Amino acid sequence: MPILKSLGVADSKVPRAGTLPLRSSRNPFEEIPGLEEEAGELGTLPNGTSCHRRATLEKLAGLSPFRLGWAPGRRAGSPGDGPPRSFLGRVLGPGLRRSSADFGLLARLQGTRAHGDEEATGEAARRLAFLRLGRGPKPRRASLAERVVPAGEAAPEPPPKAPEPPKMKEPLSVLEILSLIQQRELARADEHILELEAEELASSGGGAPGPPVAEGASGGRRARDVALLYEALQRELWALVRETLAGPGPGAGAGAGAVAQLGQVLVQEEAADGRRGPGAARKLRARWAEAVARAARERLEAAAPGAPGGLAGQLEALRARLLEDMAVVRGRLAPAYPAGLGAFGVYLRGYHGALAEWLGTSARRRLPLADRYALLHWHNQVYPREVLGLVDMVALENGELGPLLSPGTLRGLEDECVTDVKAQTRAALLRVLQEDEEHWADVEDWSSSLAQDVCELLEEHTERAPRISQEFGERMAHCCLGGLAEFLQSFQQRVERFHENPGIRELPSDTYISRTISLVNCGPPLRALAERLARVGPPESEPAREASASSLDRVTRLCHRVLADMLFQELQPYFDKLMRRKWLSSPEALDGIVGTLGAQALALRRMQDEPYQALVAELHRRALVEYVRPLLRGRLHCRSARTRSRMAGRLREDAAQLQRLFRRLESQASWLDAVVPHLAEVLQLEDTPSIQVEVGVLVRDYPDIRRKHVAALLDVRGLHNTATRQEILAVARDLELSEGGALSPPRDRAFFSDIPVPRPSFCLSLPLFVGRLPLSRLARPSLACLPLRPRPLSPSRPRAQR
């Protein structure tokens, strides 16, 4: 055996297993030098047996393979082993650390005896058992107190024991430290690495530890051992970070213990970095944060690709993985770390950074519009509310996290969304309008959904954008309002072409009215949409809102005019019968008007409330205009007070009947109810001051009335006295001048302006002869006032010069 030869023991004098006889007259251990002397010193046992064999076995045990640092169930050279030390420990001496080269020798020794270990173990056990039987039981030795103190006396107190010198802890070898790392005893392994690093620092002259020196330099092997051990230690540390994030698993308690050791290593290394100095610090705490970020990136990348539903599904999978992992960190991992490390904040920052990298990579790709919406909404709403809102932000060191995406990236995504929405909505709106227009001329019954389709197309974007951010919502509202204004302008043009087409008038009246009502019904929802977008959008959205409202107003007025023209074309025969002598005695004409309007109101009621109220108010105004028109044209003149009374009574009855009709039709134009009664009062009153008061009320309530209308009414009344007429007309003139009567009222408040003005009359107040008419003929009421008609000049007879 080469090791025993190096100690001066002959190979022939070492007993081998299986060669010593159990009984022999010759002592086989006498040939080993030094053993006999030791036996002589020990003497004999109480039973008379010599202690020579015991001493020899102890010597043999020291040289046996079982004392070379290996035993079943016990690791060679484990820390805490007391004397006797192993064989290599005796050779190297106390307090010296075995280097990595010594373990090659130990491996060779274990390799040469590996095949005979079991046989040697069994043989040695049998020999020791046999020797104990031959030696007999161990005698009891009397204590010192029994030898000195006689029987019956109290034994004195034993002298105090001298303090034993502290046992020197044997340093671990590099491979033993590596074994601790592999067994996940990381804190102990780091302690020994720090000791080894301190020894290397001391041997190198006290300088700061640095990178391993070149091969062959002094201390190069030890520095290289320290570097290799640190690499192995970090591999286990970062593997532990990945494994603990994967889930608790069956060994949750053991995992927490390993995490605690990881935290202890970080604390030890942070303290050691303070001793090493800035240039030689290993910064394991920063590398730990990097390892956490790498593990978080791996976890997120593993969760996202398999999620269904495109980018929205992947973002939902990321949210679920974030919540799951942060729950593990908060409940199990963070409490296992030392409090000073801020473990929860480190893990949260790691996941935040990994998520920012994932989102940045996704944002740089060319995404469809739906995916960009999903990414912006998840970034601005879901992540702050459903992820960060559920974690303890106080656990962060500075209390804040950076943005996932930079402001420039977010602005670019929003710009792309606005551009795509503008292009897509324009094409979609024109397509919807074209499809709807194809059915306008159909004879078959058809219900238009144009307004609903337009609102759905635009509201899809105007409702999603504000949920991302207020600014993005304003930009999207402005974009959609501009597209809506362009669409309504095209819609107005197509409606005008529809009504101008002569072939459309050949449709059945019911079909034509139904199509017109459908076009009018598009106005209220589109108008409300434009108003809503203008309120949400920026101030520069006002021109687009006005353009939208103008287009809708033109469409509504055009359709209302078409419907009213059709209705009053049917009512015109009845209006022609008004203000006749038969009208004074028969309500037939007005009954026809009321019946026709009531019947048509059933079809008009399919119109939505807002345009229906406007149409009924217009019908109310126009019906009274058509009623008053023949009155002021002078179809019937009152030649007596009785005739004036009958005519005024008839006007009041017709006004009441029309008022009841339009109340039933839900007309809001109540300002029209008093016009006919005021005209009846002017016709019936006899005294001039009362007539002046009534004319003043007319001018006040209906500012568009002119003196020509009052003069025509006085003609119908039969008032031809010039002075009286001038007094009454002066009231109208004064009120016009004082109230600015020259200004035209709004369209919905105009009444007399739609009635043609009668020709001005010239009343004769002197007894003159006109041509050959005698004066008695001029006294007739019908000839009292002659129209002042300028006589046209003959082209062949120029005016004579005065």
GROMACS .gro file of N, CA, C and O in nm, residues 371-449:
model
  316
  371ASP      N    1  -5.620   4.456  -3.203
  371ASP     CA    2  -5.511   4.425  -3.112
  371ASP      C    3  -5.449   4.552  -3.053
  371ASP      O    4  -5.407   4.554  -2.936
  372ARG      N    5  -5.444   4.659  -3.131
  372ARG     CA    6  -5.391   4.784  -3.076
  372ARG      C    7  -5.485   4.838  -2.968
  372ARG      O    8  -5.440   4.889  -2.865
  373TYR      N    9  -5.616   4.829  -2.994
  373TYR     CA   10  -5.711   4.869  -2.890
  373TYR      C   11  -5.689   4.786  -2.762
  373TYR      O   12  -5.688   4.840  -2.650
  374ALA      N   13  -5.675   4.654  -2.778
  374ALA     CA   14  -5.658   4.566  -2.662
  374ALA      C   15  -5.529   4.599  -2.587
  374ALA      O   16  -5.527   4.602  -2.462
  375LEU      N   17  -5.422   4.626  -2.661
  375LEU     CA   18  -5.295   4.657  -2.596
  375LEU      C   19  -5.303   4.788  -2.519
  375LEU      O   20  -5.257   4.797  -2.403
  376LEU      N   21  -5.362   4.891  -2.580
  376LEU     CA   22  -5.373   5.020  -2.511
  376LEU      C   23  -5.463   5.010  -2.388
  376LEU      O   24  -5.432   5.066  -2.282
  377HIS      N   25  -5.575   4.941  -2.402
  377HIS     CA   26  -5.666   4.928  -2.288
  377HIS      C   27  -5.602   4.849  -2.175
  377HIS      O   28  -5.615   4.884  -2.056
  378TRP      N   29  -5.531   4.742  -2.208
  378TRP     CA   30  -5.466   4.662  -2.103
  378TRP      C   31  -5.357   4.742  -2.035
  378TRP      O   32  -5.340   4.735  -1.912
  379HIS      N   33  -5.283   4.821  -2.111
  379HIS     CA   34  -5.175   4.901  -2.054
  379HIS      C   35  -5.229   5.011  -1.963
  379HIS      O   36  -5.176   5.034  -1.854
  380ASN      N   37  -5.334   5.080  -2.006
  380ASN     CA   38  -5.381   5.197  -1.933
  380ASN      C   39  -5.483   5.165  -1.824
  380ASN      O   40  -5.495   5.242  -1.728
  381GLN      N   41  -5.555   5.054  -1.836
  381GLN     CA   42  -5.663   5.028  -1.742
  381GLN      C   43  -5.648   4.897  -1.667
  381GLN      O   44  -5.652   4.893  -1.545
  382VAL      N   45  -5.630   4.788  -1.739
  382VAL     CA   46  -5.632   4.656  -1.675
  382VAL      C   47  -5.513   4.640  -1.583
  382VAL      O   48  -5.528   4.600  -1.465
  383TYR      N   49  -5.393   4.670  -1.630
  383TYR     CA   50  -5.273   4.648  -1.548
  383TYR      C   51  -5.272   4.737  -1.423
  383TYR      O   52  -5.248   4.687  -1.313
  384PRO      N   53  -5.299   4.868  -1.433
  384PRO     CA   54  -5.301   4.947  -1.309
  384PRO      C   55  -5.411   4.907  -1.213
  384PRO      O   56  -5.392   4.910  -1.090
  385ARG      N   57  -5.529   4.870  -1.267
  385ARG     CA   58  -5.642   4.843  -1.178
  385ARG      C   59  -5.643   4.700  -1.125
  385ARG      O   60  -5.662   4.679  -1.005
  386GLU      N   61  -5.620   4.602  -1.211
  386GLU     CA   62  -5.638   4.463  -1.172
  386GLU      C   63  -5.509   4.393  -1.131
  386GLU      O   64  -5.515   4.283  -1.079
  387VAL      N   65  -5.395   4.454  -1.156
  387VAL     CA   66  -5.268   4.394  -1.115
  387VAL      C   67  -5.203   4.478  -1.007
  387VAL      O   68  -5.188   4.435  -0.893
  388LEU      N   69  -5.164   4.600  -1.043
  388LEU     CA   70  -5.100   4.686  -0.943
  388LEU      C   71  -5.198   4.726  -0.834
  388LEU      O   72  -5.155   4.753  -0.721
  389GLY      N   73  -5.325   4.732  -0.864
  389GLY     CA   74  -5.421   4.768  -0.761
  389GLY      C   75  -5.438   4.662  -0.654
  389GLY      O   76  -5.492   4.691  -0.547
  390LEU      N   77  -5.393   4.539  -0.681
  390LEU     CA   78  -5.409   4.431  -0.584
  390LEU      C   79  -5.282   4.400  -0.507
  390LEU      O   80  -5.282   4.312  -0.421
  391VAL      N   81  -5.172   4.469  -0.536
  391VAL     CA   82  -5.047   4.443  -0.465
  391VAL      C   83  -5.017   4.559  -0.373
  391VAL      O   84  -5.074   4.667  -0.384
  392ASP      N   85  -4.927   4.533  -0.282
  392ASP     CA   86  -4.892   4.632  -0.181
  392ASP      C   87  -4.782   4.721  -0.237
  392ASP      O   88  -4.663   4.685  -0.238
  393MET      N   89  -4.819   4.837  -0.286
  393MET     CA   90  -4.720   4.927  -0.345
  393MET      C   91  -4.628   4.986  -0.238
  393MET      O   92  -4.521   5.037  -0.270
  394VAL      N   93  -4.668   4.981  -0.111
  394VAL     CA   94  -4.582   5.033  -0.005
  394VAL      C   95  -4.456   4.949   0.006
  394VAL      O   96  -4.353   4.995   0.055
  395ALA      N   97  -4.462   4.823  -0.040
  395ALA     CA   98  -4.346   4.737  -0.030
  395ALA      C   99  -4.233   4.779  -0.122
  395ALA      O  100  -4.120   4.733  -0.107
  396LEU      N  101  -4.260   4.867  -0.218
  396LEU     CA  102  -4.154   4.913  -0.306
  396LEU      C  103  -4.065   5.012  -0.235
  396LEU      O  104  -4.108   5.086  -0.146
  397GLU      N  105  -3.940   5.016  -0.274
  397GLU     CA  106  -3.846   5.103  -0.208
  397GLU      C  107  -3.877   5.250  -0.235
  397GLU      O  108  -3.879   5.332  -0.145
  398ASN      N  109  -3.903   5.286  -0.359
  398ASN     CA  110  -3.936   5.424  -0.392
  398ASN      C  111  -4.085   5.446  -0.415
  398ASN      O  112  -4.127   5.557  -0.443
  399GLY      N  113  -4.164   5.341  -0.405
  399GLY     CA  114  -4.308   5.354  -0.414
  399GLY      C  115  -4.365   5.367  -0.554
  399GLY      O  116  -4.486   5.376  -0.569
  400GLU      N  117  -4.284   5.370  -0.658
  400GLU     CA  118  -4.335   5.387  -0.792
  400GLU      C  119  -4.265   5.293  -0.887
  400GLU      O  120  -4.151   5.253  -0.865
  401LEU      N  121  -4.336   5.259  -0.993
  401LEU     CA  122  -4.281   5.179  -1.102
  401LEU      C  123  -4.280   5.264  -1.228
  401LEU      O  124  -4.365   5.349  -1.247
  402GLY      N  125  -4.184   5.239  -1.313
  402GLY     CA  126  -4.180   5.310  -1.439
  402GLY      C  127  -4.291   5.266  -1.531
  402GLY      O  128  -4.359   5.166  -1.508
  403PRO      N  129  -4.315   5.340  -1.639
  403PRO     CA  130  -4.421   5.302  -1.733
  403PRO      C  131  -4.383   5.176  -1.810
  403PRO      O  132  -4.266   5.150  -1.836
  404LEU      N  133  -4.484   5.099  -1.843
  404LEU     CA  134  -4.460   4.980  -1.925
  404LEU      C  135  -4.415   5.017  -2.066
  404LEU      O  136  -4.326   4.955  -2.122
  405LEU      N  137  -4.481   5.118  -2.123
  405LEU     CA  138  -4.447   5.166  -2.256
  405LEU      C  139  -4.417   5.314  -2.248
  405LEU      O  140  -4.480   5.388  -2.170
  406SER      N  141  -4.324   5.359  -2.328
  406SER     CA  142  -4.286   5.500  -2.327
  406SER      C  143  -4.398   5.586  -2.384
  406SER      O  144  -4.483   5.538  -2.461
  407PRO      N  145  -4.404   5.715  -2.348
  407PRO     CA  146  -4.507   5.802  -2.405
  407PRO      C  147  -4.503   5.807  -2.557
  407PRO      O  148  -4.608   5.816  -2.622
  408GLY      N  149  -4.383   5.802  -2.615
  408GLY     CA  150  -4.375   5.802  -2.761
  408GLY      C  151  -4.438   5.679  -2.823
  408GLY      O  152  -4.506   5.688  -2.927
  409THR      N  153  -4.416   5.563  -2.760
  409THR     CA  154  -4.476   5.439  -2.812
  409THR      C  155  -4.628   5.444  -2.801
  409THR      O  156  -4.701   5.405  -2.894
  410LEU      N  157  -4.678   5.494  -2.689
  410LEU     CA  158  -4.823   5.505  -2.672
  410LEU      C  159  -4.883   5.602  -2.774
  410LEU      O  160  -4.989   5.575  -2.832
  411ARG      N  161  -4.815   5.714  -2.795
  411ARG     CA  162  -4.867   5.812  -2.891
  411ARG      C  163  -4.868   5.754  -3.032
  411ARG      O  164  -4.962   5.776  -3.110
  412GLY      N  165  -4.764   5.677  -3.066
  412GLY     CA  166  -4.761   5.613  -3.196
  412GLY      C  167  -4.875   5.514  -3.215
  412GLY      O  168  -4.938   5.509  -3.322
  413LEU      N  169  -4.904   5.434  -3.110
  413LEU     CA  170  -5.016   5.341  -3.119
  413LEU      C  171  -5.149   5.414  -3.136
  413LEU      O  172  -5.236   5.373  -3.214
  414GLU      N  173  -5.166   5.524  -3.064
  414GLU     CA  174  -5.290   5.601  -3.076
  414GLU      C  175  -5.302   5.663  -3.215
  414GLU      O  176  -5.413   5.665  -3.273
  415ASP      N  177  -5.192   5.715  -3.269
  415ASP     CA  178  -5.197   5.773  -3.404
  415ASP      C  179  -5.236   5.667  -3.507
  415ASP      O  180  -5.316   5.694  -3.598
  416GLU      N  181  -5.180   5.549  -3.493
  416GLU     CA  182  -5.215   5.441  -3.586
  416GLU      C  183  -5.363   5.404  -3.574
  416GLU      O  184  -5.430   5.379  -3.675
  417CYS      N  185  -5.414   5.403  -3.452
  417CYS     CA  186  -5.556   5.373  -3.434
  417CYS      C  187  -5.644   5.479  -3.500
  417CYS      O  188  -5.742   5.447  -3.569
  418VAL      N  189  -5.611   5.607  -3.480
  418VAL     CA  190  -5.692   5.715  -3.538
  418VAL      C  191  -5.689   5.708  -3.690
  418VAL      O  192  -5.792   5.723  -3.758
  419THR      N  193  -5.570   5.683  -3.746
  419THR     CA  194  -5.559   5.675  -3.892
  419THR      C  195  -5.641   5.558  -3.947
  419THR      O  196  -5.714   5.573  -4.046
  420ASP      N  197  -5.630   5.444  -3.884
  420ASP     CA  198  -5.706   5.327  -3.931
  420ASP      C  199  -5.856   5.348  -3.916
  420ASP      O  200  -5.935   5.309  -4.004
  421VAL      N  201  -5.897   5.407  -3.806
  421VAL     CA  202  -6.041   5.431  -3.785
  421VAL      C  203  -6.095   5.527  -3.890
  421VAL      O  204  -6.205   5.507  -3.945
  422LYS      N  205  -6.020   5.631  -3.922
  422LYS     CA  206  -6.066   5.727  -4.022
  422LYS      C  207  -6.085   5.661  -4.157
  422LYS      O  208  -6.185   5.683  -4.226
  423ALA      N  209  -5.987   5.577  -4.196
  423ALA     CA  210  -5.997   5.511  -4.326
  423ALA      C  211  -6.108   5.405  -4.327
  423ALA      O  212  -6.187   5.396  -4.422
  424GLN      N  213  -6.116   5.326  -4.221
  424GLN     CA  214  -6.214   5.217  -4.218
  424GLN      C  215  -6.356   5.270  -4.209
  424GLN      O  216  -6.446   5.219  -4.276
  425THR      N  217  -6.378   5.370  -4.124
  425THR     CA  218  -6.514   5.421  -4.108
  425THR      C  219  -6.563   5.491  -4.234
  425THR      O  220  -6.681   5.483  -4.270
  426ARG      N  221  -6.474   5.564  -4.301
  426ARG     CA  222  -6.517   5.631  -4.425
  426ARG      C  223  -6.565   5.530  -4.528
  426ARG      O  224  -6.672   5.546  -4.587
  427ALA      N  225  -6.487   5.425  -4.548
  427ALA     CA  226  -6.528   5.324  -4.645
  427ALA      C  227  -6.654   5.251  -4.599
  427ALA      O  228  -6.745   5.224  -4.679
  428ALA      N  229  -6.661   5.220  -4.469
  428ALA     CA  230  -6.778   5.146  -4.419
  428ALA      C  231  -6.905   5.231  -4.428
  428ALA      O  232  -7.013   5.181  -4.463
  429LEU      N  233  -6.895   5.361  -4.397
  429LEU     CA  234  -7.014   5.447  -4.403
  429LEU      C  235  -7.065   5.462  -4.546
  429LEU      O  236  -7.186   5.458  -4.570
  430LEU      N  237  -6.976   5.481  -4.639
  430LEU     CA  238  -7.020   5.491  -4.778
  430LEU      C  239  -7.081   5.361  -4.828
  430LEU      O  240  -7.179   5.362  -4.904
  431ARG      N  241  -7.027   5.249  -4.783
  431ARG     CA  242  -7.085   5.120  -4.823
  431ARG      C  243  -7.225   5.103  -4.766
  431ARG      O  244  -7.317   5.057  -4.835
  432VAL      N  245  -7.243   5.141  -4.641
  432VAL     CA  246  -7.375   5.129  -4.579
  432VAL      C  247  -7.475   5.221  -4.648
  432VAL      O  248  -7.591   5.184  -4.673
  433LEU      N  249  -7.433   5.344  -4.682
  433LEU     CA  250  -7.523   5.437  -4.750
  433LEU      C  251  -7.562   5.385  -4.888
  433LEU      O  252  -7.678   5.397  -4.930
  434GLN      N  253  -7.466   5.328  -4.958
  434GLN     CA  254  -7.496   5.275  -5.090
  434GLN      C  255  -7.596   5.160  -5.083
  434GLN      O  256  -7.690   5.151  -5.162
  435GLU      N  257  -7.576   5.072  -4.986
  435GLU     CA  258  -7.669   4.960  -4.971
  435GLU      C  259  -7.808   5.008  -4.934
  435GLU      O  260  -7.909   4.953  -4.980
  436ASP      N  261  -7.816   5.112  -4.851
  436ASP     CA  262  -7.947   5.161  -4.811
  436ASP      C  263  -8.016   5.234  -4.926
  436ASP      O  264  -8.139   5.223  -4.943
  437GLU      N  265  -7.942   5.307  -5.005
  437GLU     CA  266  -8.000   5.384  -5.115
  437GLU      C  267  -8.061   5.293  -5.220
  437GLU      O  268  -8.158   5.331  -5.288
  438GLU      N  269  -8.007   5.174  -5.235
  438GLU     CA  270  -8.060   5.082  -5.335
  438GLU      C  271  -8.204   5.041  -5.306
  438GLU      O  272  -8.276   4.997  -5.396
  439HIS      N  273  -8.250   5.056  -5.181
  439HIS     CA  274  -8.386   5.016  -5.145
  439HIS      C  275  -8.483   5.133  -5.142
  439HIS      O  276  -8.602   5.113  -5.114
  440TRP      N  277  -8.437   5.256  -5.164
  440TRP     CA  278  -8.527   5.370  -5.153
  440TRP      C  279  -8.638   5.367  -5.259
  440TRP      O  280  -8.750   5.411  -5.232
  441ALA      N  281  -8.606   5.320  -5.375
  441ALA     CA  282  -8.705   5.320  -5.483
  441ALA      C  283  -8.783   5.191  -5.492
  441ALA      O  284  -8.863   5.173  -5.586
  442ASP      N  285  -8.765   5.100  -5.397
  442ASP     CA  286  -8.838   4.973  -5.401
  442ASP      C  287  -8.985   4.995  -5.368
  442ASP      O  288  -9.019   5.075  -5.279
  443VAL      N  289  -9.070   4.924  -5.438
  443VAL     CA  290  -9.212   4.932  -5.409
  443VAL      C  291  -9.248   4.849  -5.287
  443VAL      O  292  -9.342   4.881  -5.213
  444GLU      N  293  -9.171   4.744  -5.264
  444GLU     CA  294  -9.200   4.656  -5.151
  444GLU      C  295  -9.172   4.728  -5.020
  444GLU      O  296  -9.092   4.822  -5.011
  445ASP      N  297  -9.240   4.679  -4.918
  445ASP     CA  298  -9.223   4.738  -4.785
  445ASP      C  299  -9.081   4.708  -4.736
  445ASP      O  300  -9.033   4.594  -4.745
  446TRP      N  301  -9.017   4.808  -4.682
  446TRP     CA  302  -8.877   4.792  -4.639
  446TRP      C  303  -8.850   4.891  -4.527
  446TRP      O  304  -8.896   5.006  -4.528
  447SER      N  305  -8.777   4.844  -4.429
  447SER     CA  306  -8.743   4.927  -4.313
  447SER      C  307  -8.595   4.959  -4.317
  447SER      O  308  -8.510   4.869  -4.323
  448SER      N  309  -8.562   5.087  -4.310
  448SER     CA  310  -8.423   5.130  -4.318
  448SER      C  311  -8.355   5.120  -4.181
  448SER      O  312  -8.415   5.153  -4.077
  449SER      N  313  -8.231   5.075  -4.182
  449SER     CA  314  -8.150   5.069  -4.061
  449SER      C  315  -8.022   5.151  -4.077
  449SER      O  316  -7.920   5.120  -4.016
   0.00000   0.00000   0.00000
